[in-house]
Short mmCIF file of C-alpha atoms and ligand atoms in Angstrom, two decimals:
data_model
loop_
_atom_site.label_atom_id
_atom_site.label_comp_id
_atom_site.label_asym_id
_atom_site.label_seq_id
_atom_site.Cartn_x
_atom_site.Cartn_y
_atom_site.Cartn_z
CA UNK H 223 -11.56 83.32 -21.68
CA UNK H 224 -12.13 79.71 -23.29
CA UNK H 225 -13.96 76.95 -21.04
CA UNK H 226 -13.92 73.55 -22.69
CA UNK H 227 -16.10 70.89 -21.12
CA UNK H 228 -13.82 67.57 -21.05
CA UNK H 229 -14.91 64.53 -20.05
CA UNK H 230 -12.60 61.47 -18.71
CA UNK H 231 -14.38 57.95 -19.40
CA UNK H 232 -13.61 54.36 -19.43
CA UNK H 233 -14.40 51.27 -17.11
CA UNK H 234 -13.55 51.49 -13.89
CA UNK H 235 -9.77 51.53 -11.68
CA UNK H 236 -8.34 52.54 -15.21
CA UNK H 237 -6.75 55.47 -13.69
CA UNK H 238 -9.02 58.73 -14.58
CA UNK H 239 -9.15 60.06 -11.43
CA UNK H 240 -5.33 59.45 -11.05
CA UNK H 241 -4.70 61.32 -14.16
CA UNK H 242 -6.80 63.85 -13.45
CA UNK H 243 -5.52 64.27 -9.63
CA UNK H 244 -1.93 63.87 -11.25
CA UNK H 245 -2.93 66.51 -13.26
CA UNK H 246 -5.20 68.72 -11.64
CA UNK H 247 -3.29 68.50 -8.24
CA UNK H 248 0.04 66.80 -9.34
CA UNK H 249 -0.52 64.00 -7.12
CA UNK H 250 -0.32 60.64 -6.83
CA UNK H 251 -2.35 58.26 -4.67
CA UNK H 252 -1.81 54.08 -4.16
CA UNK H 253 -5.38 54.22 -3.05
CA UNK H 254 -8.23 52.82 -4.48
CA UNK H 255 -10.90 55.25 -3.98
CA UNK H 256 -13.60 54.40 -6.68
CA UNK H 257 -15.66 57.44 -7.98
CA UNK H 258 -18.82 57.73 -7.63
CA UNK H 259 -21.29 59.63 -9.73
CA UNK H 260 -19.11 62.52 -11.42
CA UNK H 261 -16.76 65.38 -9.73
CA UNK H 262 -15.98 68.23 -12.01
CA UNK H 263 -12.84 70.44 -11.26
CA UNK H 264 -10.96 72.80 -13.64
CA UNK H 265 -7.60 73.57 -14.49
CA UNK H 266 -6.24 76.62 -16.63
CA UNK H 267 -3.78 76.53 -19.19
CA UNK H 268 -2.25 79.39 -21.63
CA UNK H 269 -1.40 78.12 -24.69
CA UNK H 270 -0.45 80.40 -27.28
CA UNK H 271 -1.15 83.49 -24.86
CA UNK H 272 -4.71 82.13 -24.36
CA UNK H 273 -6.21 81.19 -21.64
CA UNK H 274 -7.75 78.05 -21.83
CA UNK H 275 -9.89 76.76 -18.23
CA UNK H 276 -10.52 72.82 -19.10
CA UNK H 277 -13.40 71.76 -16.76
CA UNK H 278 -12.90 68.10 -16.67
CA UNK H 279 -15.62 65.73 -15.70
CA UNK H 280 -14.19 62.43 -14.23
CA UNK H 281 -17.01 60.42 -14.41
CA UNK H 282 -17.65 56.84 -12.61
CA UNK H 283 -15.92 53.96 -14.78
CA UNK H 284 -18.22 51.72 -16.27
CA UNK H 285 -17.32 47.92 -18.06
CA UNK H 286 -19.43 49.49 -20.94
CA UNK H 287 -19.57 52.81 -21.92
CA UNK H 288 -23.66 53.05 -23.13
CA UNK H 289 -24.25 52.55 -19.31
CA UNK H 290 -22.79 56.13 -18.35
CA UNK H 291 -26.10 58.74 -18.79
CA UNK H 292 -26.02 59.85 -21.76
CA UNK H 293 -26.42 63.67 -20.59
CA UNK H 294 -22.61 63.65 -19.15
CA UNK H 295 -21.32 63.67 -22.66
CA UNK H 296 -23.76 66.13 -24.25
CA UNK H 297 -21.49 69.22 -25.28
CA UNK H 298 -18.62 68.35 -24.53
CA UNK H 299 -15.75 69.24 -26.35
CA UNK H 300 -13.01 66.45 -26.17
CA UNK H 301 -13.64 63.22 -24.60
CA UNK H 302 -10.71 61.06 -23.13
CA UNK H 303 -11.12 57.57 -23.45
CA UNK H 304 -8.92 55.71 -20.75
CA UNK H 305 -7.91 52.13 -20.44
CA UNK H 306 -5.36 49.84 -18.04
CA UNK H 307 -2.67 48.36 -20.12
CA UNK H 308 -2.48 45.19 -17.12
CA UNK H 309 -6.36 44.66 -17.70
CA UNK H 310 -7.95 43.10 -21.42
CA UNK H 311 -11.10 43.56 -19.98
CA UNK H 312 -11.03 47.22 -20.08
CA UNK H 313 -10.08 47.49 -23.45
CA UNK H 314 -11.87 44.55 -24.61
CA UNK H 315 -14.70 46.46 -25.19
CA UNK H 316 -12.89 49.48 -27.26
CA UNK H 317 -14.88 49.69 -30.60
CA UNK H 318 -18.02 49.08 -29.07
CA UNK H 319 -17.66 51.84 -26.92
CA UNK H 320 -15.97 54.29 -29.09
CA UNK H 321 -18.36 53.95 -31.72
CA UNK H 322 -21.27 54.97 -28.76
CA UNK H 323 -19.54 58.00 -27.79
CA UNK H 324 -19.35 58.98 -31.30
CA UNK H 325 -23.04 58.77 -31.71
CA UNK H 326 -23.30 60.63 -28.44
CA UNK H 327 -20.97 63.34 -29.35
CA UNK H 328 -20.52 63.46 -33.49
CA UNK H 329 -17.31 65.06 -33.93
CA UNK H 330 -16.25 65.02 -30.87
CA UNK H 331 -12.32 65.20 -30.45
CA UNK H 332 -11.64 61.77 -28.90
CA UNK H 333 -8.02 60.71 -26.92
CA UNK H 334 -7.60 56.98 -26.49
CA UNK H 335 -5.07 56.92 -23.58
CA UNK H 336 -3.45 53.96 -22.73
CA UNK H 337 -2.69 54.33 -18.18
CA UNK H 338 -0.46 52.57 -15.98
CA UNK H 339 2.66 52.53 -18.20
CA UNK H 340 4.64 52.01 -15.31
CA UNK H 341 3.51 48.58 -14.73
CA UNK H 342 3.93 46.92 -18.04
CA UNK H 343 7.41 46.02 -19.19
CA UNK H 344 8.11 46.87 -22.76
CA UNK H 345 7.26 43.52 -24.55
CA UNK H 346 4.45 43.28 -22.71
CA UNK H 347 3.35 46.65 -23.84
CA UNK H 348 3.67 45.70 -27.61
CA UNK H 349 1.41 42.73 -27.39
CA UNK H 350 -1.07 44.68 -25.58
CA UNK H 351 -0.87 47.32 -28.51
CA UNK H 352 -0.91 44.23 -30.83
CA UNK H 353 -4.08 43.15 -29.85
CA UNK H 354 -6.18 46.60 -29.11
CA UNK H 355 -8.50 47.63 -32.11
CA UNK H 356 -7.27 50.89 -31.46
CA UNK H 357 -3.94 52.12 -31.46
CA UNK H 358 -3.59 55.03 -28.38
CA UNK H 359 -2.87 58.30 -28.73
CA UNK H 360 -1.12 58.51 -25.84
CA UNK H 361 0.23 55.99 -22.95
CA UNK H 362 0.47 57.88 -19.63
CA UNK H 363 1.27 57.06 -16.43
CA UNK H 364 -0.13 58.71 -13.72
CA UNK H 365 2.07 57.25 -11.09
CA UNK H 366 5.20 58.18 -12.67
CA UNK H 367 3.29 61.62 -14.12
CA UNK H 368 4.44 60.91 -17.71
CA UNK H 369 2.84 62.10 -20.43
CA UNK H 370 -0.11 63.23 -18.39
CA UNK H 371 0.55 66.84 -19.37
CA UNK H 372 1.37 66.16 -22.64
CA UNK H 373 -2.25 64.57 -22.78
CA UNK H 374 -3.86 67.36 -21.54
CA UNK H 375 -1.64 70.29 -23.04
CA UNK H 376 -2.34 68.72 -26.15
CA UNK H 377 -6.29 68.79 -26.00
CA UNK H 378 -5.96 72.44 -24.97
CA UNK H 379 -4.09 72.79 -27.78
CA UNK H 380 -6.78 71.01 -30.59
CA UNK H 381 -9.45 72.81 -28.42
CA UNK H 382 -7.70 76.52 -28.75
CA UNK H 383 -7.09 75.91 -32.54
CA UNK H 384 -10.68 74.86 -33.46
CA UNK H 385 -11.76 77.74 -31.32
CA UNK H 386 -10.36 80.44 -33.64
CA UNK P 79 -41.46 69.40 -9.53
CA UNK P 80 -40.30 70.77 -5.65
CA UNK P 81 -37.82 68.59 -3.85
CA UNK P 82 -38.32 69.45 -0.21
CA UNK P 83 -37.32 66.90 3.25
CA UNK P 84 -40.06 65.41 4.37
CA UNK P 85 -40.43 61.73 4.08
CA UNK P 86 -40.02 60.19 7.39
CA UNK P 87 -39.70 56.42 5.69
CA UNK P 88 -37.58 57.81 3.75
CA UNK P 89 -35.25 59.10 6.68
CA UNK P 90 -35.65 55.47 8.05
CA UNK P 91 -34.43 53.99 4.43
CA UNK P 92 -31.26 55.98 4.75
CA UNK P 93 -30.73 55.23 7.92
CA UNK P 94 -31.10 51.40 7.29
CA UNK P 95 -28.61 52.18 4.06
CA UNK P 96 -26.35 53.70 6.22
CA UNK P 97 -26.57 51.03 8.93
CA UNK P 98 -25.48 48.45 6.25
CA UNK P 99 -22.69 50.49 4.47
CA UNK P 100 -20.78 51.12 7.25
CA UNK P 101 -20.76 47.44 8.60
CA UNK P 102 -17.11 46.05 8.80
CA UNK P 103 -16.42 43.14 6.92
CA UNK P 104 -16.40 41.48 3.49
CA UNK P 105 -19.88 38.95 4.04
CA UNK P 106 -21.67 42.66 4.82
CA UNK P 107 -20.67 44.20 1.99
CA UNK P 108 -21.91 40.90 0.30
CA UNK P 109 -25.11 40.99 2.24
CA UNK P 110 -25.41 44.69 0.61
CA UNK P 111 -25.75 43.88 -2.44
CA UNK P 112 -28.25 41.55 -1.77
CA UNK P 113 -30.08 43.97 0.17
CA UNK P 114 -29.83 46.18 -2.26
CA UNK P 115 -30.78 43.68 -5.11
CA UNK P 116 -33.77 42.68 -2.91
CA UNK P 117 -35.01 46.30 -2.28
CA UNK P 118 -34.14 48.02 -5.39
CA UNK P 119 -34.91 46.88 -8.56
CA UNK P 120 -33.75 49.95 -10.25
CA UNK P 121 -30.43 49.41 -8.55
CA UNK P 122 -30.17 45.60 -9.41
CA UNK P 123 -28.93 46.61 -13.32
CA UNK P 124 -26.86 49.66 -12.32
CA UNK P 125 -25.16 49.50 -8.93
CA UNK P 126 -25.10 45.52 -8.18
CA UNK P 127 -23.08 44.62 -11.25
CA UNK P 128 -20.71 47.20 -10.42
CA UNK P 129 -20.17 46.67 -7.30
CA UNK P 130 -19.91 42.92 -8.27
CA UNK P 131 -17.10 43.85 -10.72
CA UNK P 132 -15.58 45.60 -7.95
CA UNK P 133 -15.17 42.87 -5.44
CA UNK P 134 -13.40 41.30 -8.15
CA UNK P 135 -11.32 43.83 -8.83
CA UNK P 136 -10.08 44.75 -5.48
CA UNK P 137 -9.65 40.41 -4.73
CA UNK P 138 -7.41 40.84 -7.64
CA UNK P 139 -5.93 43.63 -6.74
CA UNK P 140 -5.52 43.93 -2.83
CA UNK P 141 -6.05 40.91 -1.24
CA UNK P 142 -4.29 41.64 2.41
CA UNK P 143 -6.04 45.36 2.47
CA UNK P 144 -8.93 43.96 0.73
CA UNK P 145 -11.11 45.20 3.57
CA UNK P 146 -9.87 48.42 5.15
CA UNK P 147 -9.95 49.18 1.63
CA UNK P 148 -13.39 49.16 1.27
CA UNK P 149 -14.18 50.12 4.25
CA UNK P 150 -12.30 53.23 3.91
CA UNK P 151 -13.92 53.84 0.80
CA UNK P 152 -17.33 53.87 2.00
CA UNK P 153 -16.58 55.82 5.16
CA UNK P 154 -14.72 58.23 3.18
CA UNK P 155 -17.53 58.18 0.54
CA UNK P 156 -20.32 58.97 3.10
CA UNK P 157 -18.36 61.65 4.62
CA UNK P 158 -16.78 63.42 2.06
CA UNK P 159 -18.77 62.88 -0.62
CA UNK P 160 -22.68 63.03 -0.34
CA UNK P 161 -22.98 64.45 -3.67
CA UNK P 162 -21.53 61.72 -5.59
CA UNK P 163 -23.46 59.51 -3.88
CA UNK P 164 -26.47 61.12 -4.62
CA UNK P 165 -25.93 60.99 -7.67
CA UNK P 166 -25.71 57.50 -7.94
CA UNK P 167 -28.24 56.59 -6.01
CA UNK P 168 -30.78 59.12 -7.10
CA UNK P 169 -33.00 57.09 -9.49
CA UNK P 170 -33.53 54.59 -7.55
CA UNK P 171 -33.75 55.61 -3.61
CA UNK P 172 -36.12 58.58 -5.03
CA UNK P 173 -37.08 60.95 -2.59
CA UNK P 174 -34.68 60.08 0.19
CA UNK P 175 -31.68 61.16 -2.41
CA UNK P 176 -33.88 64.30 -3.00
CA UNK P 177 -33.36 65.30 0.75
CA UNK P 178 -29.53 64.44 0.47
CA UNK P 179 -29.60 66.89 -2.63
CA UNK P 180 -31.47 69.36 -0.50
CA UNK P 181 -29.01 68.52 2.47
CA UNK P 182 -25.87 69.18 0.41
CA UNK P 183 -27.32 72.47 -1.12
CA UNK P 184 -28.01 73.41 2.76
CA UNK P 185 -23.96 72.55 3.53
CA UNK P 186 -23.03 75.00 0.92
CA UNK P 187 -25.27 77.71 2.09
CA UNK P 188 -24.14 77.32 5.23
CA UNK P 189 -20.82 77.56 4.07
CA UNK P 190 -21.75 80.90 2.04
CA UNK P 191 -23.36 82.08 5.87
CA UNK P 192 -20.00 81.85 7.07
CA UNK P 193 -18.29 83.63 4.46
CA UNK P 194 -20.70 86.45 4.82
CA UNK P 195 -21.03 86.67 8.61
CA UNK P 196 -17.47 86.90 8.53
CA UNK P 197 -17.75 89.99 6.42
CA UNK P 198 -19.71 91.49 9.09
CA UNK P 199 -23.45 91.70 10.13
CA UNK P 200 -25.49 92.07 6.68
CA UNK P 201 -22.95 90.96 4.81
CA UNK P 202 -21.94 93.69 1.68
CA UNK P 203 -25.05 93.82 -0.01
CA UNK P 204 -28.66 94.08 0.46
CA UNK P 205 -30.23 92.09 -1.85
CA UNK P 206 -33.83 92.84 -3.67
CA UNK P 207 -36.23 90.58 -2.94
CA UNK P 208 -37.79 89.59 -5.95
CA UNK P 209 -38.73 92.19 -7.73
CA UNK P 210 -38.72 94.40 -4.96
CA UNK P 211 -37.13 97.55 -5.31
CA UNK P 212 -34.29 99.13 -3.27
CA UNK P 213 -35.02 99.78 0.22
CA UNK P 214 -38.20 97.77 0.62
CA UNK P 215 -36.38 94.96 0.91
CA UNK P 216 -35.92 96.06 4.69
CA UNK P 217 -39.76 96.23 4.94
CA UNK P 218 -40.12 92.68 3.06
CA UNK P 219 -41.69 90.21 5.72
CA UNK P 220 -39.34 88.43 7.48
CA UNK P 221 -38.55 85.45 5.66
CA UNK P 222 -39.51 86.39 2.19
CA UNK P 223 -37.15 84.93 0.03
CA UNK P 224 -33.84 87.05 -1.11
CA UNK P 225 -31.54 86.16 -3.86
CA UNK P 226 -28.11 84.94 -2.93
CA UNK P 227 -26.58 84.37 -6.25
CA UNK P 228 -27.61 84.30 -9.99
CA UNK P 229 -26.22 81.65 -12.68
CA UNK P 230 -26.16 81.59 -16.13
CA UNK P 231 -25.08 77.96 -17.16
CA UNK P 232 -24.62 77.03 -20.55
CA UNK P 233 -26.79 73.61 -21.27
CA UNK P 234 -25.53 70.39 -20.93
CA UNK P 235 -21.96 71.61 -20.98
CA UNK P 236 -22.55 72.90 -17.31
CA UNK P 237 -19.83 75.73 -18.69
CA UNK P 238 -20.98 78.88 -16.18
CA UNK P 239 -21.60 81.80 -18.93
CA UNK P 240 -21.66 84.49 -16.27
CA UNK P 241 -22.92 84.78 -12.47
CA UNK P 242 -23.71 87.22 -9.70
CA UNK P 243 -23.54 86.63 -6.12
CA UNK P 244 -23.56 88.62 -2.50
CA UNK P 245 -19.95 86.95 -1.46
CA UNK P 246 -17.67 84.44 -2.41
CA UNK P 247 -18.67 81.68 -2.23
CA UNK P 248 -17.51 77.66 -3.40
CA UNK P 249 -15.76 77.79 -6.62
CA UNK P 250 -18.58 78.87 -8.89
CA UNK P 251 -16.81 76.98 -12.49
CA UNK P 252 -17.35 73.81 -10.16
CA UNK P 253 -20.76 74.68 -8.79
CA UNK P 254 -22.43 75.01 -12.00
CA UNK P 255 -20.45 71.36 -13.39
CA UNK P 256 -21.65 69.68 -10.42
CA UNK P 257 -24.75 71.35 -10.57
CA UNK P 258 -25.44 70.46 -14.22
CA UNK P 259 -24.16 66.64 -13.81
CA UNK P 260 -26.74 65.94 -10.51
CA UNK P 261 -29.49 67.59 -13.73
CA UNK P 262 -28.37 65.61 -16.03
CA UNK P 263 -28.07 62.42 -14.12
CA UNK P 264 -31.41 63.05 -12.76
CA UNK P 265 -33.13 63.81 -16.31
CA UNK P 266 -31.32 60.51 -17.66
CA UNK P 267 -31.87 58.11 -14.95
CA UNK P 268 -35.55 59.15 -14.23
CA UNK P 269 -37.36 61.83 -15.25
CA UNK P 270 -36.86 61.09 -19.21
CA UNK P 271 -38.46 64.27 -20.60
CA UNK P 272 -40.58 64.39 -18.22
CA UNK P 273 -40.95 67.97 -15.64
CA UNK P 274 -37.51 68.75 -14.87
CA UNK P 275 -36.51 70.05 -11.10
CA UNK P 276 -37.11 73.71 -10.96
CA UNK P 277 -36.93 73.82 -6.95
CA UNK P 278 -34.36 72.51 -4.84
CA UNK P 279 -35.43 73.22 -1.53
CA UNK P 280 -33.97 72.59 2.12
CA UNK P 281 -34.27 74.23 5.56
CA UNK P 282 -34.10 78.13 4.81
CA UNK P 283 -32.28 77.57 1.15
CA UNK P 284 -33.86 77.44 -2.29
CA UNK P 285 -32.50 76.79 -5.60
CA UNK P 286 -34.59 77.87 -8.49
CA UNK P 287 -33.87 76.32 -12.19
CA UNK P 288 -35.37 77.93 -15.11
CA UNK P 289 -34.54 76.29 -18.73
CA UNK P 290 -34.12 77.92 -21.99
CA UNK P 291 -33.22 77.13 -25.27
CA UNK P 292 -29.67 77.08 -24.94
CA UNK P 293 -29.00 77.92 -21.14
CA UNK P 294 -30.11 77.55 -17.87
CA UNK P 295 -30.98 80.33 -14.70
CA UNK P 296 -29.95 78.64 -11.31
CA UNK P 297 -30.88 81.42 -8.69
CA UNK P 298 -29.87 80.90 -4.85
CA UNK P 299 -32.37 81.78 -2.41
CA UNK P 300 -32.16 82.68 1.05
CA UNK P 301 -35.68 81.50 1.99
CA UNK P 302 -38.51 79.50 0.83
CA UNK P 303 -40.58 80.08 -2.01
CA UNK P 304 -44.41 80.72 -2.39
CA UNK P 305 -46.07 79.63 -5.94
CA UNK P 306 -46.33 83.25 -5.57
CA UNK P 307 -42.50 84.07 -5.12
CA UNK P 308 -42.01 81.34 -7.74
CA UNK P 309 -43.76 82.75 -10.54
CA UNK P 310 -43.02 86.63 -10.13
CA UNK P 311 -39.04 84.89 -10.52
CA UNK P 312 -40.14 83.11 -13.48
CA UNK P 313 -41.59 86.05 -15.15
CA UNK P 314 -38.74 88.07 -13.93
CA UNK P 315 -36.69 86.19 -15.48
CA UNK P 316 -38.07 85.54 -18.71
CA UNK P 317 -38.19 89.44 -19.02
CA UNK P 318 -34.67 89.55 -18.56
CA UNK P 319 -33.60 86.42 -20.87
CA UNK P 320 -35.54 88.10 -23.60
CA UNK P 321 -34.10 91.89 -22.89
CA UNK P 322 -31.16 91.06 -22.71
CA UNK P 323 -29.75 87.77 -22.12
CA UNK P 324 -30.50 86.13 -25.50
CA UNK P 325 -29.35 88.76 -26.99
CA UNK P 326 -26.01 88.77 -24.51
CA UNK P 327 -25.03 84.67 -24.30
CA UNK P 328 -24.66 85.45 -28.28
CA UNK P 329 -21.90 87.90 -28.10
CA UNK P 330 -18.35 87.13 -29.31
CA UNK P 331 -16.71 89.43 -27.30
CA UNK P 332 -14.14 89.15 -24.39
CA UNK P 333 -16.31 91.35 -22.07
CA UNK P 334 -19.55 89.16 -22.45
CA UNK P 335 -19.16 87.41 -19.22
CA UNK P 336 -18.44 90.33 -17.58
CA UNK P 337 -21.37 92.91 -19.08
CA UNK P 338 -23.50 89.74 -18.03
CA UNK P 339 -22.41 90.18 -14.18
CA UNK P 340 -23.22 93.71 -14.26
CA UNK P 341 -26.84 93.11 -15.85
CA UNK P 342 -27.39 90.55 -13.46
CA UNK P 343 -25.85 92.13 -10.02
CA UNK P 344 -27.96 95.07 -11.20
CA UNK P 345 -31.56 93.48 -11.58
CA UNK P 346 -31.63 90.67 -9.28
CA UNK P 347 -28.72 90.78 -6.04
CA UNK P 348 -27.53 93.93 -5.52
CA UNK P 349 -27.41 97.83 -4.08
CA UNK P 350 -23.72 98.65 -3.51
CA UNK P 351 -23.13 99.76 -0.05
CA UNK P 352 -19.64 100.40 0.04
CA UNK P 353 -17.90 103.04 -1.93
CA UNK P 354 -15.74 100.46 -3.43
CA UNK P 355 -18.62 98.87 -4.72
CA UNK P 356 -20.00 102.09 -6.07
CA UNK P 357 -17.29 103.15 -7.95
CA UNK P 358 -18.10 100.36 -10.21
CA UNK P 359 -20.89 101.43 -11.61
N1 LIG V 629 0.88 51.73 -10.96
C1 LIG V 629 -0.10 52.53 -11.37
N2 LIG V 629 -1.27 52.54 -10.71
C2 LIG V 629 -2.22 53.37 -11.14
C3 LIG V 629 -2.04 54.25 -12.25
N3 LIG V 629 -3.19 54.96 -12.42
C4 LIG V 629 -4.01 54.56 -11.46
N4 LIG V 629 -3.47 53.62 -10.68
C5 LIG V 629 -4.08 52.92 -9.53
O1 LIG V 629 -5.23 52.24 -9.99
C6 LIG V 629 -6.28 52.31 -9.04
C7 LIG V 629 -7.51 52.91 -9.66
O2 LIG V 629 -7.25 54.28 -10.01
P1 LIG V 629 -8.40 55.38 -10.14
O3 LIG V 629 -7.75 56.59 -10.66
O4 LIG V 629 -9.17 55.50 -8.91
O5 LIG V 629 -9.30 54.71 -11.27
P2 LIG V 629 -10.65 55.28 -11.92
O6 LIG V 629 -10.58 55.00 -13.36
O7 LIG V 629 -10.89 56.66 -11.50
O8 LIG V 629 -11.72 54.31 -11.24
P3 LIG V 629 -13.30 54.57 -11.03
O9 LIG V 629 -13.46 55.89 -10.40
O10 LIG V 629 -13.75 53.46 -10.16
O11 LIG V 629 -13.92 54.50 -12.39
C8 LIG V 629 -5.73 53.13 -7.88
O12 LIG V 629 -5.27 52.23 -6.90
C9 LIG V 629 -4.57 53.89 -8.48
O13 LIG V 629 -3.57 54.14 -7.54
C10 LIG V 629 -0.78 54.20 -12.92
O14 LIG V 629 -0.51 54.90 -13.91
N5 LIG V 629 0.14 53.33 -12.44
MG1 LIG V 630 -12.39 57.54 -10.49
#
C-alpha cells in the first residue's frame, strides 16, 4: 500500500479544514472553528487499481507561511497551497510564501488552490486571477463540494505515477 | 529528557489560563491577549498576532455571532481538542503543556483499557516485559512496565511503516501523524537540536521514543519506567533495528509492513493465547 504525507497550508479561514472535512467526511460546516496546532486524518483512494492512503496534515493557517515549523513540511510529498478568493490578504503574500515552501520541500509537488468559489461572481473572479502572481491550479469550493475531489484525486494521481 | 506531571505552579498556570479562556465576552478575550502578551514572551510573536488577526477576521466576518462564535470555539477547543492546543502552546507554557501531553497520552490509554477489558480479563495477550521471556512475565513485580504497542514511524513524514499492539486501539495511521507533528512542533519551537523527548510519561502510561537514521520506535508502556527499564529497551531495541529492521524498512516489497508486524509482535508484545492467534504463526 502507498501512504503519501500531504500537507494543507495557507493563512488562516481560507478553507483547509473545509476542504479537507468536505473531503475527508463530505461535509460542510458554516462554522468558524479555527485550527489549532495540526490534526492529521487519512483518506484512501484506488487509482489505477492502487491503493493510495493520503494522510493529510491540515495545519493552523498562518498570514505568512515561514511562521508554520518548519518540521510539518519535512517529507512530505505534495503540499496544497490554499487561498480565499474574497480576501487579497491571503494571497497577497503568494510568492513569498511559495518560494519558502520550496526551500523547505525542493521538489515538492505543489497545488495552488483557489477556495470559496461559491462566493465570488464570475467577473469578480477574473480580476482576482488578474492580479495573483500565481495562476491556481484549481478553484474549489468546499461549500458547494466542487472540484474538491478533483483536487485531491488528482494529487493521488501525480503521487501514484511518480511512485512507480 | 522525561516529561512527567508534577509542577504544582504549573497546575495553577493552567488553571489561571483556563479561568481566562473560558470568560464570556469580547473585552476578556481582549484582556487575554494582554495577559498572555504580559506573561509570555514566547507567545507575544506567535499566538498574539494571530489571535489579533483573528478578531479582525471574525468582526469582518460575523459581527451578530461575533461572540458565541468565539466562545464556542474555545469551549469546543478545550474540550475536544487538548492536543491541538498543546501543540500550540507547548513552547511557551513549558512544562504545564508537558502534563497536557502526558494527560492526553493517559486519555488514549484509557481508551485502549476499555477496549481490552472489554475483551475480557487479561485482555488477548500477555505481553513480555522487557526482555523478559514468556511466562515470567506473570512473576514480573507488579508494576514493572509491559509493552502495549510497538511503532515504527517513518521520520518526519509521521507515515507508520509497521506496528504491533495487544488490541485495537485509536486509528494507528493517525496516532503516529499526530504523534510525529506534537515531535516536530516541539523540536522546532524549542528544543532546536537539542535532547529530543524520549519519555512521555503520565499516571501508569509511558511512551518511549527512540530515533534512528531514517525512523523512529514509539513503544507504549503499561507502567513506569526505571533508568533501568529504560536502557534494557534501548538496547533491545537497537539489537533489533540492526537485525532486522534496517535491513526490513528497506524492502520494496508489498509484504514489508506486514513481515515487520510479525518481527515485532514476536520480540516485544506478544504470546498468542488463543488458537486463532496461533494459527498465525
Ligand atoms: N462560502 C464558503 N465558505 C467557506 C468555504 N470554505 C470555507 N468556508 C468558511 O470559511 C471559514 C473558515 O474555514 P476553515 O476551513 O475553518 O478555514 P481554515 O483555513 O481551516 O482556517 P484555520 O484553521 O484558522 O487556518 C468557515 O466559516 C467556513 O465555513 C467555501 O468554499 N465557501
Ligand atoms: Mg483549519
Amino acid at each position: 500500500m502507498i501512504k503519501k504525507k500531504v500537507i494543507l497550508t495557507g493563512s488562516f479561514g481560507v478553507g483547509k479544514t473545509s476542504l479537507f472535512n468536505r473531503f475527508v467526511y463530505s461535509k460542510f460546516d458554516e462554522k468558524y472553528l479555527t485550527t489549532i496546532g495540526v490534526k492529521v486524518d487519512k483518506k484512501s483512494l484506488t487509482i489505477e487499481g492502487k491503493e493510495v492512503t493520503l494522510l493529510l496534515w491540515d495545519i493552523a493557517g498562518e498570514i505568512s507561511q515561514d511562521k508554520v515549523p518548519n518540521s510539518y513540511f519535512l517529507e512530505s510529498s505534495a503540499i496544497i497551497y490554499v487561498f480565499d478568493l474574497t480576501r487579497p490578504s491571503t494571497y497577497a503574500n503568494m510568492e513569498f510564501d511559495l518560494a519558502h515552501l520550496e526551500k523547505m520541500v525542493p521538489g515538492v509537488l505543489v497545488k495552488i488552490v483557489a477556495n470559496k468559489k461559491d462566493l465570488v461572481a464570475d467577473e469578480e473572479l477574473e480580476n482576482v486571477l488578474k492580479e495573483v502572481n500565481k495562476f491556481p491550479d484549481v478553484i474549489t469550493s468546499a461549500k458547494t463540494g466542487e472540484n474538491v475531489e478533483n483536487l485531491f484525486v488528482d494529487i493521488a494521481k501525480s503521487l501514484v505515477s511518480n511512485a512507480v | 529528557m522525561t516529561i512527567s506531571p508534577e509542577n504544582l505552579d504549573n497546575k495553577e498556570k493552567l488553571a489561571q489560563l483556563k479561568r481566562i479562556l473560558l470568560k464570556d465576552d469580547r473585552e476578556e478575550l481582549v484582556e487575554l491577549r494582554k495577559a498572555l502578551e504580559e506573561k509570555e514572551a514566547a507567545l507575544k510573536d506567535s499566538v498574539a498576532p494571530m489571535i489579533e488577526e483573528h478578531i479582525e477576521f471574525l468582526k469582518k466576518n460575523y459581527p451578530e455571532e461575533f461572540r458565541t462564535a468565539v466562545d464556542k470555539q474555545i469551549e469546543t477547543k478545550i474540550r475536544d481538542s487538548q492536543e491541538e492546543l498543546i501543540a500550540v502552546i507547548y513552547p511557551a507554557l513549558g512544562a504545564m503543556v508537558k502534563k497536557y501531553v502526558a494527560h492526553q497520552m493517559a486519555l488514549m490509554r484509557e481508551s485502549i483499557d476499555e477496549k481490552i477489558n472489554k475483551k475480557g480479563p487479561i485482555g488477548w495477550f500477555k505481553r513480555k516485559v522487557l526482555g523478559v521471556k514468556g511466562s515470567d512475565w506473570v512473576m514480573a513485580e507488579e508494576g514493572a512496565p509491559v509493552v502495549e504497542g510497538i511503532y515504527v514511524i517513518e521520520k518526519n513524514s509521521g507515515i507508520l511503516i509497521s506496528s504491533a499492539s495487544g488490541a485495537e486501539t485509536m486509528d494507528e495511521d493517525l496516532m503516529a501523524g499526530m504523534l510525529t507533528a506534537i515531535r516536530s512542533f516541539a523540536e522546532d519551537a524549542f528544543m532546536k537540536g537539542e535532547q529530543k523527548v524520549d519519555t512521555i510519561e503520565y499516571d501508569r502510561l509511558s511512551i518511549f521514543v527512540q530515533s534512528y537514521p531514517t525512523f523512529y520506535i514509539a513503544v507504549s508502556l503499561n507502567g513506569k519506567m526505571t533508568q533501568g527499564d529504560k536502557s534494557k529497551l534501548s538496547d533491545n531495541l537497537l539489537e533489533f533495528v540492526n537485525q532486522d529492521l534496517n535491513r526490513d524498512v528497506m524492502m520494496d516489497n508489498d509484504s514489508k509492513e506486514l513481515i515487520i508486524r510479525k518481527k515485532l509482535t514476536d520480540r516485544f508484545l506478544i504470546e498468542p493465547v488463543s488458537q486463532s492467534m496461533k494459527s498465525i504463526e
